Amino acid sequence: MATSMTKCQNCSKLANRCFYRLFSTSISQNAYANHTKESEKKTHFGFETVTEAEKEEKVYKVFRNVADKYDLMNDAMSGGIHRLWKDHFIRRMSPRPGTKLLDVAGGTGDIAFRFLNYVRSQSDFNSLTALQTSTEQGVDINEDENSQVSGRSRDCHVTVCDINQSMLEVGMNRATQSGITSGISWLKGNAECLPIEDNSFDVYTIAFGIRNCTHIDKVVEEAYRVLRPGGRFMCLEFSHVSNPLLRSVYDEYSFQVIPVLGQILAADWDSYQYLVESIRQFQNQEDFKRIIRTCGFRAVTYENLTFGVVAIHSGFKL
Amino acid sequence: MCQKAESQAGGSEAGDHVSDGEEMEYETRLRILRSSMAFVHQHGWTVDTLAAGAEVEGLPGVAHGLFPRGGVELIYHFYTDCNKQLAMQLAERVAREKESEQTNTPGKSKITPFIRDAVEARLRMIIPYIDRWPQAMGILALPPNAPQALKNLGDLTDEIWYYTGDTSTDFNWYTKRATLGVVYKTTEVFMMQDKSDDYQNTWDFLDRRMGDITRVGKLVRNGQEMTSVLGEACKGFTIIGRNILGANSGAK
C-alpha cells in the first residue's frame, strides 16, 4: 500500500484517536506509535493493539471463520432485527430503475438482494399501473413501451465487493438458491483500494463492514472516487447509544451474551468477541459524520435506528 | 468539480470551503427542483418526480435523497415560488398606482378589489398543475406537513395584506390574515372541481366570499357597538340595584 506523506499523517491521526478509546493502552504507546515505521504503525483489533499489517490479516481470518454461519449468527445476535435495519436502509435509499449500486463488504449479499427486489417490484408496479391506465383510457398497449419498462428494471445492477472470498461464495450460493441470475456481479477487492474506475457508480453502500477496515478515511475517499457526481454514499453501521441506561443494557448483552452464542452456534468465541469489541472502537455518529465531510461529501446526515445501536450515515458527491 | 473536491479532501477545513459546499448543495437542490416541475403531470408530487428531475440534470436518480421528506419538498418549492411571484406582481401594481398619481394606500373602498385580484392572480398560478393539485393539497394536509403548509399560507396572506398598506398593530393583524386565509383556501377547494370556462364560477365564488367578509365585518362592528351599549346599560342597572339595597356606602 503506497501512501503519500499526508495520507500517512492522516492514518496516524486516526490511529491516535482510536488509542484514546483503548482500555489497555497507556499514553506512552502513542509516542511510540509516532516514531515507528509505517508498516509497524499500531491500531486496534477489538480491544487488542496490533500493527496495521496484522489487522487486515486478522480481520480476514475472522470473516473466513464466520462466513458459513454469518447469516445465522446475525439472526441470533439481533433477534432478527438486522433484517428490519437493512429493509429500512434500502427504503431510505429508494432506488429507481436503472440505478447502479456498489455494495462494499457486502459478502453474503443481504443488501444486494434487497436492492434488486426493491427496484424490480417498483418497476413491476409501475408497468402494472401503466397497463391499467392505458386499459382504462382505451389506448392500445404499446408493446415496445412495456418491454422498455421491464428492460429498464433489468438495467439496475449491483456489484458486490468483498475482500473475503469465503463471504462472496456464501453470497453466490444464496443468489443461485433464490433464483437471482441477472443484475448482480461479484468482485473480490479491498475497500481501501477498489479495483474500479472513477465515477462509475450511482450509489455506494457499506453495511456493517466499515468498522472492520484498517483505514476508514481511505475507504470513504475511495467511495468518493468511484461515485458519479450526484452519487450517494450510504453506510449502515453499529454506533453509539447515548442513553446511559440503554447503553448499560446493550453493553451487558454484547459482552455476556453474544460471544456465548458464538461459541454455541459457531464454535468460535474469539471471532464474536472481536465483533463486539470492534463496535466499541468505532467512531460515534458525529465523528464519523465529520470524517465523511472531510473526504468531500456534502449534505451529510445520519439517522439513528434502535436508539443508536445502529446508524445510517449518508452523503452526496456534489 | 472533481478537482475542487480533491482539494477539499486534502484536509483543509477553512470556512470558505464549508460555505462553498453549502452553496453547492443549495444550488444543486434548486436545479433538481426546477427540473422536476416538468414531470409533475406524469408522476405527481412524489419521489419519482424528483428522481426524474435529477436525471435531467445529469445526476443519478438516487439524488432525490437530497430531499429527505420526498415529494412534499417539491410542493413547498412551488408554493413559495408562486408566493414570490405574487409579491413581485403586487409590488409592481402598487408602484403603477403610485405613478398614476393616486394615493399610496388604496382607499378603503379599493382594498376589497385589490385583495380579490391578488387572490385570483395567485390561484391562476396553480392552473398549469391543476390536474395534480388535489394530490398536493392532500399531502399538505398530512400531520407532518401541515405546520409548514400553514406557515406558507400565512406568508401568502401576509404578503397580500402588506401590499394593501395594512399597518394594524393590534389583534386585527391576526383576524385579517386569518379571514383572508379562509377565503383563499375555500376558493382553492372550489376551483378543484370547477369545470367552467376559464374558471368563471370560481371567480364568482370568490366575489361572493369577499362580499361575505364585508357584511360580516359590518355585523361585527355593529355587534361591538351594541355590546358596549348593553354593557353600559348593565353597569347602570347594577349601580341602581346596589343603591336601592344600600350596599353602595361609598356613594352616599
Coordinates of C-alpha atoms in Angstrom, one line a residue:
Chain A
M1 CA 0.0 0.0 0.0
A2 CA 1.9 3.0 -1.3
T3 CA 0.9 6.2 0.6
S4 CA 2.0 9.8 0.5
M5 CA 3.2 11.7 3.5
T6 CA -0.1 13.5 4.1
K7 CA -2.1 10.2 4.0
C8 CA 0.5 8.8 6.4
Q9 CA -0.2 11.7 8.8
N10 CA -4.0 11.2 8.4
C11 CA -3.6 7.5 9.2
S12 CA -1.5 8.2 12.3
K13 CA -4.1 10.8 13.4
L14 CA -6.8 8.2 13.1
A15 CA -4.8 5.6 14.9
N16 CA -4.1 8.0 17.6
R17 CA -7.7 8.9 18.0
C18 CA -8.5 5.2 18.3
F19 CA -5.9 4.8 21.0
Y20 CA -7.8 7.1 23.4
R21 CA -10.6 4.5 23.4
L22 CA -8.4 1.5 24.1
F23 CA -8.7 0.4 27.7
S24 CA -5.4 -1.4 27.7
T25 CA -3.2 1.2 26.1
S26 CA -1.2 3.7 28.0
I27 CA -0.3 7.2 26.8
S28 CA 3.4 6.3 26.2
Q29 CA 2.4 3.9 23.5
N30 CA 1.1 6.9 21.5
A31 CA 4.6 8.4 21.5
Y32 CA 5.9 5.0 20.4
A33 CA 3.4 4.9 17.6
N34 CA 4.5 8.3 16.2
H35 CA 8.1 7.1 15.9
T36 CA 7.6 3.7 14.4
K37 CA 7.9 2.9 10.7
E38 CA 4.8 3.0 8.6
S39 CA 4.4 -0.8 8.4
E40 CA 4.6 -1.2 12.2
K41 CA 2.1 1.5 13.0
K42 CA -0.3 0.4 15.7
T43 CA -4.1 0.2 15.5
H44 CA -6.8 -1.5 17.4
F45 CA -8.2 -5.0 16.8
G46 CA -11.1 -5.1 19.1
F47 CA -9.5 -4.1 22.5
E48 CA -6.2 -5.5 21.4
T49 CA -3.3 -3.5 19.9
V50 CA -1.9 -4.8 16.7
T51 CA 0.1 -3.4 13.8
E52 CA -1.9 -2.3 10.8
A53 CA -0.5 -5.1 8.6
E54 CA -1.6 -7.6 11.2
K55 CA -5.1 -6.2 11.5
E56 CA -6.1 -6.8 7.9
E57 CA -5.0 -10.4 8.2
K58 CA -6.7 -11.0 11.5
V59 CA -10.0 -9.5 10.2
Y60 CA -9.7 -11.7 7.1
K61 CA -9.4 -14.7 9.3
V62 CA -12.4 -13.7 11.4
F63 CA -14.6 -13.5 8.5
R64 CA -13.3 -16.6 6.9
N65 CA -14.3 -18.4 10.1
V66 CA -17.7 -16.9 10.5
A67 CA -18.7 -16.9 6.8
D68 CA -20.7 -20.1 6.9
K69 CA -22.7 -19.2 10.0
Y70 CA -22.8 -15.4 9.3
D71 CA -26.4 -15.1 8.5
L72 CA -27.5 -17.5 11.3
M73 CA -25.5 -15.6 13.8
N74 CA -26.9 -12.2 12.6
D75 CA -30.3 -13.5 13.3
A76 CA -29.4 -14.9 16.6
M77 CA -27.5 -11.9 17.9
S78 CA -30.0 -9.3 16.9
G79 CA -33.2 -11.3 17.2
G80 CA -33.9 -10.9 13.6
I81 CA -33.9 -7.1 13.9
H82 CA -31.0 -6.8 11.4
R83 CA -33.5 -7.6 8.7
L84 CA -35.6 -4.6 9.7
W85 CA -32.5 -2.4 9.7
K86 CA -31.5 -3.5 6.2
D87 CA -35.0 -3.1 4.9
H88 CA -35.2 0.4 6.3
F89 CA -31.8 1.1 4.8
I90 CA -33.0 0.2 1.3
R91 CA -36.2 2.2 1.7
R92 CA -34.2 5.2 2.8
M93 CA -32.2 4.8 -0.4
S94 CA -35.4 4.4 -2.5
P95 CA -33.5 3.4 -5.7
R96 CA -35.2 4.0 -9.0
P97 CA -34.9 1.7 -12.1
G98 CA -31.6 2.0 -13.8
T99 CA -29.5 2.5 -10.6
K100 CA -26.0 1.1 -10.4
L101 CA -25.1 0.1 -6.9
L102 CA -21.7 -0.8 -5.5
D103 CA -22.1 -2.8 -2.2
V104 CA -18.8 -3.0 -0.5
A105 CA -18.0 -5.5 2.3
G106 CA -21.4 -6.9 1.2
G107 CA -20.2 -10.6 1.2
T108 CA -23.3 -12.6 1.8
G109 CA -25.5 -10.3 -0.3
D110 CA -28.2 -9.1 2.1
I111 CA -28.1 -5.5 0.8
A112 CA -27.7 -6.6 -2.8
F113 CA -30.7 -8.9 -2.8
R114 CA -32.9 -6.4 -1.1
F115 CA -31.9 -3.7 -3.6
L116 CA -32.8 -5.9 -6.6
N117 CA -36.1 -6.9 -5.1
Y118 CA -37.0 -3.3 -4.3
V119 CA -36.2 -2.0 -7.8
R120 CA -37.9 -4.9 -9.6
S121 CA -41.0 -4.7 -7.5
Q122 CA -41.2 -1.0 -8.2
S123 CA -40.9 -1.5 -12.0
D124 CA -43.5 -4.2 -11.9
F125 CA -45.8 -1.9 -10.0
N126 CA -45.2 0.9 -12.5
S127 CA -45.8 -1.2 -15.5
L128 CA -48.9 -2.6 -13.9
T129 CA -50.4 0.8 -13.2
A130 CA -49.3 2.0 -16.7
L131 CA -51.2 -1.1 -18.1
Q132 CA -54.3 -0.3 -16.0
T133 CA -54.3 3.3 -17.0
S134 CA -53.9 2.6 -20.7
T135 CA -56.6 -0.1 -20.5
E136 CA -59.0 2.4 -18.8
Q137 CA -58.3 5.0 -21.3
G138 CA -58.8 2.5 -24.1
V139 CA -55.4 3.2 -25.5
D140 CA -53.7 0.4 -27.4
I141 CA -51.0 -1.1 -25.3
N142 CA -47.7 -0.3 -26.9
E143 CA -45.6 -3.4 -26.6
D144 CA -42.4 -1.6 -27.2
E145 CA -43.1 0.6 -24.2
N146 CA -43.8 -2.3 -21.9
S147 CA -40.6 -4.1 -22.9
Q148 CA -38.8 -0.8 -22.4
V149 CA -40.1 -0.5 -18.9
S150 CA -39.2 -4.1 -17.9
G151 CA -35.9 -3.6 -19.8
R152 CA -35.2 -0.7 -17.6
S153 CA -35.8 -2.8 -14.5
R154 CA -33.1 -5.2 -15.7
D155 CA -30.8 -2.2 -16.2
C156 CA -30.4 -1.8 -12.5
H157 CA -27.2 -3.5 -11.4
V158 CA -25.4 -4.3 -8.2
T159 CA -21.7 -5.1 -7.8
V160 CA -20.9 -6.9 -4.6
C161 CA -17.4 -6.3 -3.5
D162 CA -15.7 -8.1 -0.6
I163 CA -12.1 -8.7 0.5
N164 CA -13.0 -12.2 1.6
Q165 CA -13.6 -15.0 -0.9
S166 CA -15.5 -17.2 1.6
M167 CA -18.1 -14.5 2.2
L168 CA -18.5 -14.0 -1.5
E169 CA -19.0 -17.7 -2.1
V170 CA -21.7 -17.8 0.5
G171 CA -23.4 -14.9 -1.3
M172 CA -23.1 -16.5 -4.7
N173 CA -24.7 -19.7 -3.3
R174 CA -27.6 -17.7 -1.8
A175 CA -28.1 -15.9 -5.2
T176 CA -28.4 -19.2 -7.0
Q177 CA -30.7 -20.6 -4.4
S178 CA -33.0 -17.6 -4.6
G179 CA -33.1 -17.7 -8.4
I180 CA -31.4 -14.4 -8.9
T181 CA -29.4 -14.7 -12.1
S182 CA -29.2 -11.3 -13.6
G183 CA -28.3 -7.8 -12.4
I184 CA -25.6 -8.9 -9.9
S185 CA -21.9 -9.4 -10.1
W186 CA -19.3 -10.4 -7.5
L187 CA -15.9 -8.8 -7.1
K188 CA -13.1 -9.5 -4.8
G189 CA -11.4 -6.4 -3.7
N190 CA -10.1 -4.2 -0.8
A191 CA -12.3 -1.3 0.2
E192 CA -9.3 0.9 0.7
C193 CA -8.1 0.3 -2.8
L194 CA -11.0 -0.6 -5.1
P195 CA -10.3 -2.2 -8.5
I196 CA -12.9 0.1 -10.0
E197 CA -12.7 3.1 -12.3
D198 CA -13.6 6.7 -11.2
N199 CA -17.1 8.0 -11.5
S200 CA -18.7 4.7 -12.3
F201 CA -21.5 4.1 -9.7
D202 CA -24.7 5.8 -8.6
V203 CA -24.8 4.6 -5.0
Y204 CA -22.1 3.2 -2.7
T205 CA -23.2 1.2 0.3
I206 CA -21.2 -0.4 3.1
A207 CA -23.3 -2.2 5.6
F208 CA -21.7 -3.4 8.9
G209 CA -18.3 -3.5 7.1
I210 CA -16.5 -0.2 7.6
R211 CA -15.6 -0.7 11.2
N212 CA -13.5 -3.7 10.2
C213 CA -11.4 -1.7 7.8
T214 CA -8.0 -0.5 8.9
H215 CA -8.2 3.0 7.4
I216 CA -11.7 4.3 7.5
D217 CA -10.8 7.6 5.8
K218 CA -9.3 5.8 2.9
V219 CA -12.4 3.8 2.5
V220 CA -14.5 6.9 2.3
E221 CA -12.1 8.5 -0.1
E222 CA -12.3 5.5 -2.4
A223 CA -16.1 5.8 -2.1
Y224 CA -15.9 9.4 -3.3
R225 CA -13.7 8.4 -6.2
V226 CA -15.9 5.7 -7.6
L227 CA -19.1 7.6 -7.3
R228 CA -20.6 9.7 -10.1
P229 CA -21.3 13.4 -9.3
G230 CA -24.6 13.4 -7.5
G231 CA -24.0 9.9 -6.3
R232 CA -24.8 8.8 -2.8
F233 CA -22.7 7.3 -0.1
M234 CA -24.6 5.3 2.5
C235 CA -23.2 3.5 5.5
L236 CA -25.1 1.3 7.8
E237 CA -23.1 0.6 10.9
F238 CA -23.2 -0.1 14.6
S239 CA -22.9 3.1 16.5
H240 CA -23.1 4.6 20.0
V241 CA -26.1 4.6 22.2
S242 CA -26.4 7.9 24.1
N243 CA -28.9 6.9 26.7
P244 CA -26.9 5.6 29.7
L245 CA -29.4 3.1 30.9
L246 CA -29.9 1.6 27.5
R247 CA -26.2 1.6 26.9
S248 CA -25.5 -0.4 30.0
V249 CA -28.2 -3.0 29.0
Y250 CA -26.7 -3.1 25.5
D251 CA -23.1 -3.5 26.8
E252 CA -24.1 -6.3 29.1
Y253 CA -25.9 -8.0 26.3
S254 CA -23.0 -7.5 23.9
F255 CA -20.3 -8.8 26.2
Q256 CA -22.1 -11.5 28.1
V257 CA -24.5 -13.0 25.6
I258 CA -23.0 -12.6 22.1
P259 CA -19.7 -14.4 22.5
V260 CA -21.5 -17.3 24.2
L261 CA -23.9 -17.5 21.3
G262 CA -20.9 -17.5 19.0
Q263 CA -19.4 -20.5 20.9
I264 CA -22.7 -22.4 21.0
L265 CA -23.8 -21.8 17.4
A266 CA -20.5 -21.4 15.5
A267 CA -17.9 -22.9 17.9
D268 CA -16.0 -19.6 17.8
W269 CA -15.9 -17.4 20.9
D270 CA -13.0 -15.2 19.7
S271 CA -14.4 -14.0 16.5
Y272 CA -17.6 -12.8 18.2
Q273 CA -15.6 -11.2 21.0
Y274 CA -13.8 -9.3 18.3
L275 CA -17.0 -8.3 16.7
V276 CA -18.5 -6.7 19.8
E277 CA -15.2 -5.1 20.7
S278 CA -14.9 -3.6 17.2
I279 CA -18.3 -1.9 17.7
R280 CA -17.0 -0.1 20.7
Q281 CA -13.8 1.0 18.9
F282 CA -15.7 2.6 16.0
Q283 CA -16.4 6.3 15.9
N284 CA -19.6 7.8 17.2
Q285 CA -22.2 9.3 14.9
E286 CA -20.8 12.8 14.9
D287 CA -17.1 11.8 14.5
F288 CA -17.9 9.6 11.6
K289 CA -20.1 12.3 10.0
R290 CA -17.0 14.6 10.3
I291 CA -14.8 12.1 8.5
I292 CA -17.3 11.8 5.7
R293 CA -17.5 15.6 5.3
T294 CA -13.7 15.9 5.3
C295 CA -13.5 13.4 2.4
G296 CA -15.6 15.8 0.3
F297 CA -19.2 14.6 0.7
R298 CA -21.9 17.1 1.1
A299 CA -25.4 17.0 2.7
V300 CA -24.0 14.6 5.2
T301 CA -26.7 13.3 7.6
Y302 CA -27.2 10.4 10.0
E303 CA -30.2 8.6 11.3
N304 CA -30.2 6.6 14.4
L305 CA -32.0 3.3 14.5
T306 CA -33.0 1.4 17.6
F307 CA -31.8 4.3 19.9
G308 CA -28.4 4.5 18.3
V309 CA -27.5 0.8 18.3
V310 CA -27.3 1.3 14.5
A311 CA -26.9 4.4 12.4
I312 CA -27.3 5.2 8.7
H313 CA -24.9 7.8 7.5
S314 CA -25.5 9.4 4.1
G315 CA -23.6 11.9 2.0
F316 CA -23.6 13.1 -1.6
K317 CA -20.9 13.8 -4.0
L318 CA -21.9 17.2 -5.2
Chain B
M1 CA -15.8 19.7 -9.9
C2 CA -13.7 16.6 -9.1
Q3 CA -10.6 18.7 -8.7
K4 CA -12.3 21.1 -6.4
A5 CA -13.4 18.1 -4.4
E6 CA -9.9 16.7 -4.3
S7 CA -8.6 19.9 -2.8
Q8 CA -11.3 19.7 -0.2
A9 CA -10.4 16.1 0.5
G10 CA -6.8 17.3 1.0
G11 CA -7.9 18.1 4.5
S12 CA -8.2 21.9 4.5
E13 CA -11.1 22.9 6.6
A14 CA -11.2 26.7 6.0
G15 CA -14.6 28.3 6.5
D16 CA -14.6 29.2 2.7
H17 CA -14.7 25.5 1.7
V18 CA -17.6 24.8 4.1
S19 CA -19.7 27.7 2.7
D20 CA -18.8 26.8 -0.9
G21 CA -20.1 23.3 -0.2
E22 CA -23.3 24.6 1.3
E23 CA -23.9 26.8 -1.6
M24 CA -23.2 24.0 -4.0
E25 CA -25.7 21.9 -2.1
Y26 CA -28.3 24.6 -2.2
E27 CA -27.8 25.2 -5.9
T28 CA -28.0 21.6 -6.8
R29 CA -31.2 21.2 -4.9
L30 CA -32.7 24.2 -6.6
R31 CA -31.7 22.8 -10.0
I32 CA -33.3 19.5 -9.3
L33 CA -36.5 21.1 -8.0
R34 CA -36.8 23.3 -11.1
S35 CA -36.2 20.4 -13.5
S36 CA -38.7 18.2 -11.6
M37 CA -41.6 20.5 -12.2
A38 CA -41.8 19.3 -15.8
F39 CA -42.5 15.8 -14.5
V40 CA -45.3 16.6 -12.1
H41 CA -48.0 15.7 -14.6
Q42 CA -46.5 12.3 -15.1
H43 CA -45.6 11.3 -11.6
G44 CA -47.4 13.7 -9.3
W45 CA -45.6 15.3 -6.3
T46 CA -43.5 12.2 -5.5
V47 CA -40.0 10.9 -5.1
D48 CA -40.3 9.6 -8.7
T49 CA -40.7 13.2 -9.9
L50 CA -37.6 14.3 -8.0
A51 CA -35.6 11.4 -9.4
A52 CA -36.7 12.2 -12.9
G53 CA -35.7 15.9 -12.4
A54 CA -32.3 14.8 -11.0
E55 CA -31.7 12.6 -14.1
V56 CA -32.5 15.5 -16.4
E57 CA -29.8 17.5 -14.6
G58 CA -27.3 14.7 -15.2
L59 CA -27.3 13.3 -11.7
P60 CA -28.3 9.8 -10.7
G61 CA -31.9 9.2 -9.7
V62 CA -30.9 8.5 -6.1
A63 CA -30.0 12.2 -5.8
H64 CA -33.7 12.5 -4.7
G65 CA -32.2 11.6 -1.3
L66 CA -31.2 15.2 -1.0
F67 CA -34.9 15.7 -0.2
P68 CA -35.5 13.5 2.8
R69 CA -39.1 14.4 3.1
G70 CA -39.8 13.5 -0.5
G71 CA -42.4 15.0 -2.8
V72 CA -43.7 17.5 -0.2
E73 CA -40.5 19.5 -0.6
L74 CA -41.3 20.0 -4.3
I75 CA -44.7 21.3 -3.3
Y76 CA -43.2 23.7 -0.8
H77 CA -40.8 24.9 -3.5
F78 CA -43.7 25.5 -5.9
Y79 CA -45.8 27.2 -3.3
T80 CA -43.1 29.6 -2.1
D81 CA -42.0 30.3 -5.7
C82 CA -45.6 31.3 -6.5
N83 CA -45.7 33.5 -3.4
K84 CA -42.6 35.3 -4.5
Q85 CA -44.0 35.9 -8.0
L86 CA -47.2 37.2 -6.5
A87 CA -45.3 39.6 -4.3
M88 CA -43.4 40.9 -7.3
Q89 CA -46.7 41.4 -9.2
L90 CA -48.3 43.2 -6.3
A91 CA -45.3 45.5 -5.8
E92 CA -45.5 46.4 -9.5
R93 CA -49.2 47.2 -9.2
V94 CA -48.7 49.4 -6.2
A95 CA -45.8 51.2 -7.9
R96 CA -48.0 51.7 -11.0
E97 CA -50.9 53.1 -9.0
K98 CA -48.5 55.4 -7.2
E99 CA -47.2 56.7 -10.5
S100 CA -50.6 57.4 -11.8
E101 CA -50.9 59.9 -9.0
Q102 CA -53.2 58.0 -6.8
T103 CA -52.6 57.8 -3.0
N104 CA -50.0 55.4 -1.6
T105 CA -52.5 53.4 0.3
P106 CA -55.6 52.4 -1.7
G107 CA -58.6 54.0 -0.1
K108 CA -60.8 51.8 2.0
S109 CA -63.1 51.1 -1.0
K110 CA -60.1 50.0 -3.1
I111 CA -58.9 47.3 -0.6
T112 CA -61.5 44.8 -1.5
P113 CA -60.9 44.7 -5.3
F114 CA -57.1 44.7 -4.7
I115 CA -57.3 41.7 -2.4
R116 CA -59.8 40.0 -4.8
D117 CA -57.5 40.5 -7.7
A118 CA -54.5 39.3 -5.7
V119 CA -56.2 36.1 -4.7
E120 CA -57.3 35.5 -8.3
A121 CA -53.8 36.1 -9.6
R122 CA -52.3 33.6 -7.1
L123 CA -54.9 31.0 -7.8
R124 CA -54.3 31.3 -11.5
M125 CA -50.7 30.2 -10.9
I126 CA -51.9 26.8 -9.9
I127 CA -53.8 26.3 -13.1
P128 CA -50.9 24.7 -15.1
Y129 CA -50.7 22.0 -12.4
I130 CA -54.3 21.8 -11.6
D131 CA -54.6 18.1 -12.6
R132 CA -52.2 17.2 -9.8
W133 CA -53.0 20.0 -7.3
P134 CA -55.6 18.0 -5.3
Q135 CA -52.9 15.5 -4.6
A136 CA -50.7 18.3 -3.4
M137 CA -53.5 19.6 -1.1
G138 CA -53.9 16.2 0.4
I139 CA -50.2 15.8 1.0
L140 CA -50.1 19.3 2.7
A141 CA -52.9 18.3 5.0
L142 CA -50.9 15.4 6.5
P143 CA -49.8 16.0 10.1
P144 CA -46.0 16.1 9.5
N145 CA -46.5 18.7 6.7
A146 CA -49.4 20.7 8.0
P147 CA -47.4 23.2 10.1
Q148 CA -45.2 24.2 7.2
A149 CA -48.2 24.4 4.9
L150 CA -50.0 26.7 7.4
K151 CA -46.9 28.9 7.5
N152 CA -46.8 29.2 3.8
L153 CA -50.5 30.1 3.7
G154 CA -49.8 32.7 6.5
D155 CA -46.9 34.1 4.4
L156 CA -49.2 34.4 1.4
T157 CA -51.9 36.3 3.2
D158 CA -49.4 38.5 4.9
E159 CA -47.9 39.5 1.6
I160 CA -51.3 40.4 0.2
W161 CA -52.3 42.5 3.2
Y162 CA -48.9 44.2 3.3
Y163 CA -49.3 45.5 -0.2
T164 CA -52.8 46.8 0.6
G165 CA -50.9 49.1 3.1
D166 CA -52.1 47.4 6.2
T167 CA -50.5 48.9 9.3
S168 CA -52.6 47.4 12.0
T169 CA -50.6 46.5 15.2
D170 CA -53.4 45.0 17.3
F171 CA -55.4 41.8 17.2
N172 CA -56.8 42.9 13.8
W173 CA -53.5 41.8 12.3
Y174 CA -54.3 38.2 13.0
T175 CA -58.0 38.4 12.2
K176 CA -57.4 40.0 8.8
R177 CA -54.9 37.3 7.8
A178 CA -57.0 34.5 9.2
T179 CA -60.1 35.5 7.3
L180 CA -58.1 36.0 4.1
G181 CA -56.6 32.6 4.6
V182 CA -60.1 31.0 4.9
V183 CA -61.2 32.8 1.8
Y184 CA -58.2 31.7 -0.2
K185 CA -58.5 28.1 1.0
T186 CA -62.2 27.7 0.3
T187 CA -61.8 29.3 -3.2
E188 CA -58.9 26.9 -3.9
V189 CA -61.0 23.9 -3.0
F190 CA -63.9 25.2 -5.1
M191 CA -61.5 25.7 -8.0
M192 CA -60.5 22.0 -7.9
Q193 CA -64.0 20.9 -9.0
D194 CA -64.8 23.8 -11.2
K195 CA -65.3 22.9 -14.9
S196 CA -66.5 26.2 -16.2
D197 CA -64.8 28.3 -18.9
D198 CA -61.7 30.0 -17.6
Y199 CA -62.9 29.1 -14.1
Q200 CA -65.5 31.8 -14.2
N201 CA -67.5 30.1 -11.4
T202 CA -64.5 30.2 -9.2
W203 CA -64.1 34.0 -9.6
D204 CA -67.9 34.5 -8.9
F205 CA -67.5 32.3 -5.8
L206 CA -64.6 34.5 -4.7
D207 CA -66.6 37.6 -5.2
R208 CA -69.3 36.2 -3.0
R209 CA -66.8 35.3 -0.3
M210 CA -65.3 38.8 -0.4
G211 CA -68.9 40.2 -0.1
D212 CA -69.4 37.9 2.9
I213 CA -66.4 39.3 4.7
T214 CA -67.6 42.9 4.2
R215 CA -71.0 42.0 5.5
V216 CA -69.7 40.1 8.4
G217 CA -67.2 42.9 9.2
K218 CA -70.1 45.4 9.4
L219 CA -72.1 43.0 11.5
V220 CA -69.2 42.6 13.9
R221 CA -68.7 46.3 14.2
N222 CA -72.4 46.8 14.9
G223 CA -72.4 44.0 17.3
Q224 CA -69.4 45.5 19.1
E225 CA -71.3 48.8 19.4
M226 CA -74.3 47.1 20.6
T227 CA -72.3 45.1 23.1
S228 CA -70.7 48.2 24.5
V229 CA -74.1 49.9 24.8
L230 CA -75.6 46.9 26.5
G231 CA -72.6 46.7 28.8
E232 CA -73.1 50.3 29.9
A233 CA -76.8 49.6 30.5
C234 CA -75.9 46.6 32.7
K235 CA -73.5 48.6 34.7
G236 CA -76.1 51.3 35.3
F237 CA -78.7 48.8 36.5
T238 CA -76.2 47.2 38.8
I239 CA -75.4 50.6 40.4
I240 CA -79.1 51.4 40.8
G241 CA -79.6 48.0 42.4
R242 CA -76.8 48.5 44.9
N243 CA -78.0 51.9 45.7
I244 CA -81.5 50.6 46.5
L245 CA -80.2 47.8 48.6
G246 CA -78.0 50.3 50.5
A247 CA -74.9 48.4 49.7
N248 CA -73.2 51.3 47.9
S249 CA -72.0 53.1 51.0
G250 CA -69.3 55.0 49.1
A251 CA -71.9 56.8 47.0
K252 CA -73.8 58.3 50.0

